[in-house]
Every structure is written in C-alpha cells, then in structure tokens.
Amino acid sequence: MTTGSRTRLLAVATGAALLSACSDTPSSSSPPRAEATVPSAPPAAPSSSGSPGTPDLSKPQTIVSGLEVPWGLAFLPDGSALVSERDKGDILRIPVGGGDPEQVYKIAESESGGEGGLLGLAVSPTYAQDQFVYAYYTAADDNRIVRFKLTDKTPTVIFDGITRGSRHNGGRLAFGPDGMLYVGTGDASDGEQSQDPKDVNGKILRLTPAGKPAPGNPTAGSPVWSMGHRNVQGLAWSADKKMYAIEFGQDTWDEVNIIEPGKNYGWPEVEGKGDNPKFANPIVQWRTDDASPSGAAIAGDTLYVAALKGARLWKVPLDGSYKPSASFEGEYGRLRTVGIAPDGALWLTTSNRDGRGDPSSGDDRILRFAAS
C-alpha cells in the first residue's frame, strides 16, 4: 500500500482536520500524540473475553499516532488503556476519552532485538483491590513475567526461565474467566521444546496471579496447560468460557485452535490440520502469507484476529461454521494486537515500525471501531 492511499484512509477515519495534524512522518524521537477523543467508558472488562455488541468496522477512528511498535494492550478499571512499546520498554497510558499518551512505567531490564522486547500486558481482575499490572518481556538471558503497581520503582519477577530467541518469544498474557493468568510462549526457534512436557517453551501456561502453577492444571505442580505450539500470540475466551488461541505457522499454515487442558497441538510434528489422532486439529487455518496472526479478541459471537504479514483483520464466526472473512486488506499495513475496550469498541494496533513493515505517516497507530 502506498503512503498516499494510507493518508486518504486516515482522512476518512478522522476527518480533514486530523489529517493536517498527521502530515509528517514521526521520527523515532517524536512523542506519540492523541488524534481523537472518544466517549467516556464504563468500568472495564478483560479485553480478551467475550463482550456484547458488534464493532462497526466501517467507521475507523485513529486514537493515537506516532507509537513505536505497540505490542501489549490492556484496560484499567477507569477505562484508560495501557500500551507497551516493544523496543523502548515503555508502558504508556491513554486517558479515558482519549488524549496524549503518558509514560507511566518502564521495564528497564527489557532487551529488544529480533522479536523480543516488552511484549504482553495484563491487568489484574482484582485491580481495584491490588492495583497489579503484569508484563511479559525479554531479558538478557530469558523471557520473564513481572507484576507491579504503577507506583513501584522495580517490578517483581513472578515467572522466568522461558527460553529467549531472536524469534518466537510468544509473549501474550491474559486473565481467563477463572481468574488465572494464561501465558502464550514460543518455541524460540527450537521446535523440540514444544513436545517436551517439562519445558515451558512452545506451550500455553496457566498460572496463579502470584506466578505459581495453577491448581487444576493437567499435571499437578506444572504450569503447562497445553503443548505442541510454535508461537502463541493471541488468547481469547467466548461468553461460554471456551478458550481460543492463535498460532504462527512456519511455511504453510497459521492456526486458530480451541484450547483444552492437556491437549497436544502438534508442532513440530504437524503444521495445520493433520490425520494423527495424537494431535488436536485447528478449527481454522490460513496460508502464512494471508495471516501471520498475532492478537485476538472476541466481541459477541465473533473472534477477531490481527494479521501481520497478511495486513488484515480476520473475523471468525463462532457459530460452528468457523468460516473466516477479512477486513482492511492492506489498508493499514501490519496489524499486531486487537482488544475489546470497556465500552465494547474494538481497538486495533499497527506494527509497521517493527523492522518488517513499511511505515507511513502516523505509524504506528491505534484505531478504534465503536460498538453498534
């Protein structure tokens, strides 16, 4: 997509007045800036869980521009949003109703490089009582999970030892309906780890809020919830508490899987759908050029999946047909994270400044689509 066509889309999204404010491509030193205001939001619900209402994808609104590789997205109870910038290690807060982002925390130990850095964020489901925020990041020797209050000087490591790599670090965090912390890890480019039940790489982990293996896991004392994954960067639950995960394929198939405890999803023995009953099959598969899926969220009866290489937003109906359709093909470039805000709006982040995209004026940005 050309810079000119992206600019025309921005004009549709935010109006001519906002277009003039975005006429210059921001440099790496330019601070992120607000582009629009939004209605005040009601108390927050987890961004990865099912939410009523249908986002109106015909009316895009740019909330913030000038971000540098936004990765994690989570909402605080007051309706404001936390966003992580992968390569900087910064956590920004976007005020409820919109406004210029403010840096509210920094993970100084985070080390960027390749696909690593400051990745997923999650907000405690009991934030009103404990004020805990969680982050997944790449450190010097491993990937690790920390929790902290925004007033803390130093975060507390609650889980570490996840092998780091130049690729496939996983990184998504989400609290499930059971109040446990779920973690998507990658295989760090070593697929054999995915089939080792004692290794935490290539897995979905289920932890207590304190970072311990959660009670009721398939193997007592183990954090592993499911195995045989290549690189999980999307986690979401439907209203009936069914869990979905998004997975990067290698050369052939990307996947959407229904996650059940103790199941093996096949990597590296199988990619996409197979005929070995030992491995669970995905409900959806895409060619890697059409997807390279990352973030996921559910609104109503639809799973929304942000695609990087595919540069589109996939919509998967959860009515049993699982027949996907795409929106915004090539319009905004690489799409990293999708979340459902407290007011039911869909938020979507671009990832055009991650070294693999073609940044245009205003990148990286967050787009908002109000619920109808």
Coordinates of C-alpha atoms in Angstrom, one line a residue:
M1 CA 0.0 0.0 0.0
T2 CA 1.3 3.5 -0.8
T3 CA 1.7 6.3 1.6
G4 CA -0.8 8.3 -0.3
S5 CA -3.5 5.6 -0.1
R6 CA -2.9 5.3 3.7
T7 CA -3.3 9.1 4.0
R8 CA -6.6 9.0 2.2
L9 CA -7.8 6.3 4.6
L10 CA -6.8 8.4 7.6
A11 CA -8.8 11.3 6.3
V12 CA -11.9 9.1 6.1
A13 CA -11.2 7.9 9.7
T14 CA -10.6 11.1 11.4
G15 CA -11.6 14.0 9.2
A16 CA -9.7 16.6 7.3
A17 CA -8.6 18.5 10.5
L18 CA -6.9 15.4 11.8
L19 CA -5.2 14.7 8.5
S20 CA -3.4 18.0 8.7
A21 CA -2.1 17.1 12.2
C22 CA -0.6 13.9 10.8
S23 CA 1.1 15.3 7.7
D24 CA 4.7 14.5 8.8
T25 CA 6.0 11.0 9.4
P26 CA 7.2 11.0 13.0
S27 CA 10.8 10.3 13.8
S28 CA 11.9 7.8 16.4
S29 CA 12.2 10.7 18.9
S30 CA 8.7 12.1 18.2
P31 CA 6.4 11.5 21.1
P32 CA 3.1 9.7 20.5
R33 CA 0.1 12.0 20.2
A34 CA -3.6 11.9 20.5
E35 CA -5.6 12.2 17.3
A36 CA -9.2 12.0 18.6
T37 CA -11.4 11.9 21.7
V38 CA -13.8 9.1 22.5
P39 CA -16.9 8.8 24.7
S40 CA -16.1 8.0 28.4
A41 CA -16.1 4.3 29.0
P42 CA -17.9 2.3 31.7
P43 CA -16.0 0.0 34.2
A44 CA -13.6 -2.3 32.4
A45 CA -13.9 -5.9 31.5
P46 CA -10.9 -8.1 30.3
S47 CA -10.1 -7.2 26.8
S48 CA -9.7 -10.9 25.7
S49 CA -13.1 -12.1 26.9
G50 CA -16.3 -12.1 25.0
S51 CA -18.2 -8.8 25.0
P52 CA -21.7 -7.8 23.8
G53 CA -22.1 -5.6 20.8
T54 CA -20.7 -5.6 17.3
P55 CA -17.8 -3.2 16.4
D56 CA -18.7 -1.1 13.4
L57 CA -15.7 -1.7 11.1
S58 CA -17.0 0.9 8.6
K59 CA -16.1 3.8 10.9
P60 CA -12.4 3.8 11.8
Q61 CA -11.1 6.4 14.2
T62 CA -7.4 7.0 14.9
I63 CA -7.0 7.4 18.6
V64 CA -3.2 7.7 18.8
S65 CA -0.4 8.1 16.3
G66 CA 3.4 8.1 16.5
L67 CA 3.8 4.9 18.5
E68 CA 6.8 2.7 18.2
V69 CA 5.9 -0.9 17.8
P70 CA 2.9 -1.1 20.2
W71 CA 2.6 -4.7 21.4
G72 CA 0.6 -5.2 24.6
L73 CA -2.8 -3.6 25.2
A74 CA -4.9 -3.8 28.4
F75 CA -7.6 -1.6 30.0
L76 CA -7.7 -0.3 33.6
P77 CA -11.0 -0.2 35.5
D78 CA -11.4 3.6 34.8
G79 CA -11.5 2.8 31.1
S80 CA -8.0 4.1 30.3
A81 CA -5.7 1.9 28.3
L82 CA -2.1 0.7 28.9
V83 CA 0.0 0.1 25.8
S84 CA 3.5 -1.4 25.7
E85 CA 6.2 -0.2 23.2
R86 CA 8.2 -3.3 22.4
D87 CA 11.6 -1.8 21.6
K88 CA 11.6 1.0 24.1
G89 CA 10.4 -0.9 27.1
D90 CA 7.9 1.8 27.9
I91 CA 4.3 1.4 29.1
L92 CA 2.0 4.3 28.1
R93 CA -1.4 5.2 29.4
I94 CA -4.0 6.6 27.1
P95 CA -6.6 8.5 29.1
V96 CA -10.2 7.5 29.1
G97 CA -11.9 9.6 26.5
G98 CA -8.6 10.0 24.6
G99 CA -5.7 12.3 24.9
D100 CA -1.9 12.4 24.6
P101 CA -0.3 9.1 25.9
E102 CA 1.7 9.4 29.1
Q103 CA 4.6 7.1 30.0
V104 CA 3.6 5.6 33.3
Y105 CA 6.1 2.8 33.6
K106 CA 9.3 1.5 32.1
I107 CA 10.7 -2.0 32.2
A108 CA 14.4 -1.1 32.3
E109 CA 15.5 -4.7 32.1
S110 CA 13.7 -5.4 28.8
E111 CA 16.0 -6.0 25.9
S112 CA 14.8 -5.6 22.3
G113 CA 16.2 -7.4 19.3
G114 CA 14.5 -9.5 16.7
E115 CA 11.1 -10.3 18.0
G116 CA 12.0 -9.7 21.6
G117 CA 11.4 -6.8 24.0
L118 CA 8.5 -5.6 26.1
L119 CA 5.6 -7.7 24.9
G120 CA 2.2 -8.6 26.5
L121 CA 0.4 -6.7 29.2
A122 CA -2.4 -7.8 31.5
V123 CA -4.4 -6.0 34.3
S124 CA -5.3 -7.9 37.4
P125 CA -9.0 -8.8 37.5
T126 CA -8.9 -7.5 41.1
Y127 CA -7.1 -4.3 40.2
A128 CA -9.4 -2.2 42.3
Q129 CA -8.0 -4.1 45.4
D130 CA -4.4 -4.9 44.4
Q131 CA -3.5 -2.4 41.6
F132 CA -1.3 -5.1 39.9
V133 CA -0.3 -4.9 36.2
Y134 CA 1.5 -7.8 34.6
A135 CA 4.1 -7.7 31.7
Y136 CA 6.0 -10.3 29.7
Y137 CA 9.4 -9.2 28.4
T138 CA 12.7 -10.4 27.0
A139 CA 15.6 -10.0 29.5
A140 CA 19.3 -10.7 28.9
D141 CA 19.0 -14.4 29.4
D142 CA 15.4 -15.4 29.2
N143 CA 11.8 -14.3 28.8
R144 CA 10.0 -13.5 32.1
I145 CA 6.8 -12.2 33.6
V146 CA 6.7 -9.5 36.2
R147 CA 3.9 -7.8 38.2
F148 CA 4.0 -4.3 39.7
K149 CA 2.0 -1.4 40.7
L150 CA 2.4 1.7 38.6
T151 CA 3.8 3.4 41.6
D152 CA 6.5 0.7 42.1
K153 CA 10.1 1.5 41.3
T154 CA 11.0 -2.1 40.5
P155 CA 8.7 -4.8 39.2
T156 CA 8.6 -8.3 40.9
V157 CA 9.6 -11.3 38.8
I158 CA 6.9 -13.9 39.2
F159 CA 7.9 -16.3 36.5
D160 CA 11.2 -16.7 34.5
G161 CA 13.2 -19.2 32.6
I162 CA 11.3 -19.0 29.3
T163 CA 13.9 -19.5 26.6
R164 CA 14.5 -16.4 24.6
G165 CA 15.3 -16.3 20.9
S166 CA 15.7 -13.9 18.1
R167 CA 12.3 -15.2 17.0
H168 CA 9.3 -17.0 18.6
N169 CA 9.2 -15.5 22.0
G170 CA 5.5 -15.7 22.4
G171 CA 4.5 -13.0 24.8
R172 CA 0.7 -12.8 25.2
L173 CA -0.8 -12.5 28.7
A174 CA -4.5 -12.8 29.5
F175 CA -6.5 -13.5 32.6
G176 CA -9.1 -16.2 32.0
P177 CA -12.7 -16.3 33.3
D178 CA -11.3 -18.4 36.2
G179 CA -9.1 -15.6 37.4
M180 CA -5.9 -17.4 36.4
L181 CA -3.1 -15.9 34.3
Y182 CA -2.6 -17.6 30.9
V183 CA 0.6 -17.2 29.0
G184 CA 1.4 -17.9 25.4
T185 CA 5.1 -18.9 24.9
G186 CA 7.1 -19.6 21.7
D187 CA 9.5 -22.3 20.8
A188 CA 12.4 -19.9 20.5
S189 CA 13.1 -21.5 17.0
D190 CA 13.6 -24.9 18.6
G191 CA 10.6 -27.0 17.9
E192 CA 11.7 -29.9 20.0
Q193 CA 10.9 -27.8 23.1
S194 CA 7.3 -27.7 22.1
Q195 CA 7.0 -31.5 22.6
D196 CA 8.8 -31.7 25.9
P197 CA 6.2 -31.6 28.7
K198 CA 8.8 -30.4 31.2
D199 CA 9.8 -27.4 29.0
V200 CA 7.7 -24.2 29.3
N201 CA 8.5 -23.1 25.7
G202 CA 6.0 -23.8 22.9
K203 CA 3.2 -24.0 25.5
I204 CA 0.2 -22.2 26.9
L205 CA 0.8 -21.8 30.7
R206 CA -1.7 -21.4 33.4
L207 CA -0.5 -19.6 36.5
T208 CA -1.9 -18.2 39.7
P209 CA -1.8 -14.4 39.9
A210 CA 1.4 -14.9 42.0
G211 CA 3.1 -16.8 39.2
K212 CA 2.8 -20.4 40.6
P213 CA 1.4 -23.4 38.7
A214 CA -2.4 -23.1 39.0
P215 CA -4.4 -25.7 40.8
G216 CA -6.3 -28.0 38.4
N217 CA -3.6 -28.0 35.7
P218 CA -3.3 -31.3 33.8
T219 CA -0.1 -32.2 35.7
A220 CA 0.0 -31.2 39.3
G221 CA 2.8 -28.8 40.0
S222 CA 3.4 -28.0 36.3
P223 CA 2.4 -24.6 34.8
V224 CA 1.7 -26.3 31.4
W225 CA -1.9 -26.1 30.2
S226 CA -1.4 -27.2 26.6
M227 CA 1.6 -28.1 24.5
G228 CA 2.8 -28.6 20.9
H229 CA 2.6 -24.9 20.0
R230 CA 5.0 -22.9 17.7
N231 CA 4.4 -19.3 18.7
V232 CA 1.2 -18.3 20.6
Q233 CA 0.5 -14.5 20.5
G234 CA -3.3 -14.5 20.8
L235 CA -5.6 -15.7 23.6
A236 CA -9.3 -15.1 24.0
W237 CA -12.4 -16.6 25.6
S238 CA -16.0 -16.6 24.3
A239 CA -19.0 -16.0 26.6
D240 CA -19.3 -19.7 27.2
K241 CA -15.8 -19.7 28.6
K242 CA -14.3 -21.6 25.6
M243 CA -10.7 -20.8 25.1
Y244 CA -9.2 -19.9 21.7
A245 CA -5.5 -19.4 20.8
I246 CA -3.8 -18.0 17.7
E247 CA -0.7 -19.6 16.3
F248 CA 2.0 -18.7 13.8
G249 CA 2.8 -21.4 11.3
Q250 CA 6.2 -21.9 9.6
D251 CA 5.8 -22.2 5.9
T252 CA 2.3 -23.4 5.2
W253 CA -0.4 -22.9 7.8
D254 CA -1.3 -20.5 10.5
E255 CA -3.9 -21.7 13.0
V256 CA -6.9 -20.9 15.3
N257 CA -7.2 -23.6 18.0
I258 CA -9.8 -24.3 20.6
I259 CA -7.6 -24.9 23.7
E260 CA -8.4 -27.8 26.0
P261 CA -6.3 -28.7 29.0
G262 CA -3.6 -31.3 28.4
K263 CA -4.0 -31.5 24.7
N264 CA -1.1 -31.5 22.2
Y265 CA -1.4 -29.3 19.2
G266 CA 1.2 -31.0 17.1
W267 CA 4.1 -28.7 16.5
P268 CA 6.7 -29.5 15.1
E269 CA 5.3 -32.9 14.0
V270 CA 2.4 -31.3 12.1
E271 CA 1.5 -27.8 10.8
G272 CA -2.2 -27.1 10.3
K273 CA -4.7 -29.9 10.1
G274 CA -3.3 -33.5 10.2
D275 CA -4.6 -37.0 10.5
N276 CA -2.8 -38.1 13.6
P277 CA -5.3 -38.5 16.5
K278 CA -2.5 -37.8 18.9
F279 CA -2.7 -34.1 18.0
A280 CA -5.6 -31.7 18.1
N281 CA -6.6 -30.0 14.8
P282 CA -7.2 -26.3 14.4
I283 CA -10.7 -25.0 13.6
V284 CA -9.3 -22.5 11.1
Q285 CA -6.1 -22.5 9.1
W286 CA -4.7 -19.8 6.8
R287 CA -1.7 -19.7 4.4
T288 CA 1.1 -17.8 6.2
D289 CA 1.1 -15.1 3.5
D290 CA -2.5 -14.3 4.3
A291 CA -2.2 -14.1 8.1
S292 CA 0.8 -14.5 10.4
P293 CA -1.7 -13.8 13.1
S294 CA -0.9 -12.2 16.4
G295 CA -3.5 -10.7 18.8
A296 CA -7.1 -11.9 19.2
A297 CA -10.2 -10.8 21.0
I298 CA -13.9 -11.8 21.0
A299 CA -16.9 -9.5 20.7
G300 CA -20.3 -11.1 20.6
D301 CA -20.1 -14.3 18.6
T302 CA -17.1 -13.3 16.5
L303 CA -13.4 -13.8 17.0
Y304 CA -11.2 -11.0 15.7
V305 CA -7.6 -11.8 14.7
A306 CA -4.9 -9.2 13.8
A307 CA -2.7 -10.3 11.0
L308 CA 0.9 -9.1 10.5
K309 CA 2.2 -10.4 7.1
G310 CA -1.4 -10.7 5.9
A311 CA -2.0 -7.0 6.8
R312 CA -5.7 -7.5 7.5
L313 CA -8.2 -8.2 10.3
W314 CA -9.7 -11.6 10.2
K315 CA -13.2 -12.3 11.5
V316 CA -14.1 -15.8 12.5
P317 CA -17.8 -16.5 13.4
L318 CA -18.1 -18.8 16.4
D319 CA -21.3 -20.4 15.3
G320 CA -19.7 -23.7 14.4
S321 CA -19.0 -22.8 10.8
Y322 CA -15.7 -21.0 11.6
K323 CA -15.7 -19.5 8.1
P324 CA -13.3 -16.6 8.2
S325 CA -13.6 -13.3 6.3
A326 CA -11.2 -10.4 6.2
S327 CA -11.4 -6.6 6.5
F328 CA -8.8 -3.8 5.8
E329 CA -6.6 -5.9 3.5
G330 CA -3.5 -3.8 3.0
E331 CA -5.2 -0.6 4.3
Y332 CA -3.2 -0.1 7.5
G333 CA -0.2 -2.4 7.0
R334 CA 0.8 -4.9 9.6
L335 CA -1.7 -5.4 12.4
R336 CA -0.4 -6.7 15.8
T337 CA -3.0 -6.5 18.6
V338 CA -6.7 -6.4 18.9
G339 CA -8.7 -5.8 22.1
I340 CA -12.2 -5.0 23.2
A341 CA -12.4 -1.9 25.3
P342 CA -14.8 -1.4 28.3
D343 CA -17.3 0.4 26.1
G344 CA -17.4 -2.5 23.6
A345 CA -15.3 -0.8 21.0
L346 CA -12.6 -2.7 19.1
W347 CA -9.1 -1.3 19.4
L348 CA -6.5 -2.3 16.8
T349 CA -2.8 -1.6 16.7
T350 CA -0.5 -1.4 13.7
S351 CA 3.1 -2.8 13.7
N352 CA 4.7 -1.1 10.7
R353 CA 7.8 0.1 12.6
D354 CA 8.9 -3.3 13.7
G355 CA 11.5 -3.7 11.0
R356 CA 9.3 -5.7 8.7
G357 CA 6.7 -3.1 7.7
D358 CA 6.6 -0.1 5.5
P359 CA 5.8 2.8 7.9
S360 CA 3.6 5.7 6.6
S361 CA 2.6 9.0 8.1
G362 CA 1.3 8.5 11.6
D363 CA 2.6 5.0 12.2
D364 CA 2.4 3.2 14.4
R365 CA -1.2 4.0 15.4
I366 CA -4.2 2.7 17.4
L367 CA -7.5 2.5 15.6
R368 CA -10.9 2.4 17.3
F369 CA -14.2 1.0 16.0
A370 CA -17.2 1.8 18.2
A371 CA -19.7 -0.9 19.0
S372 CA -23.1 -0.6 17.4

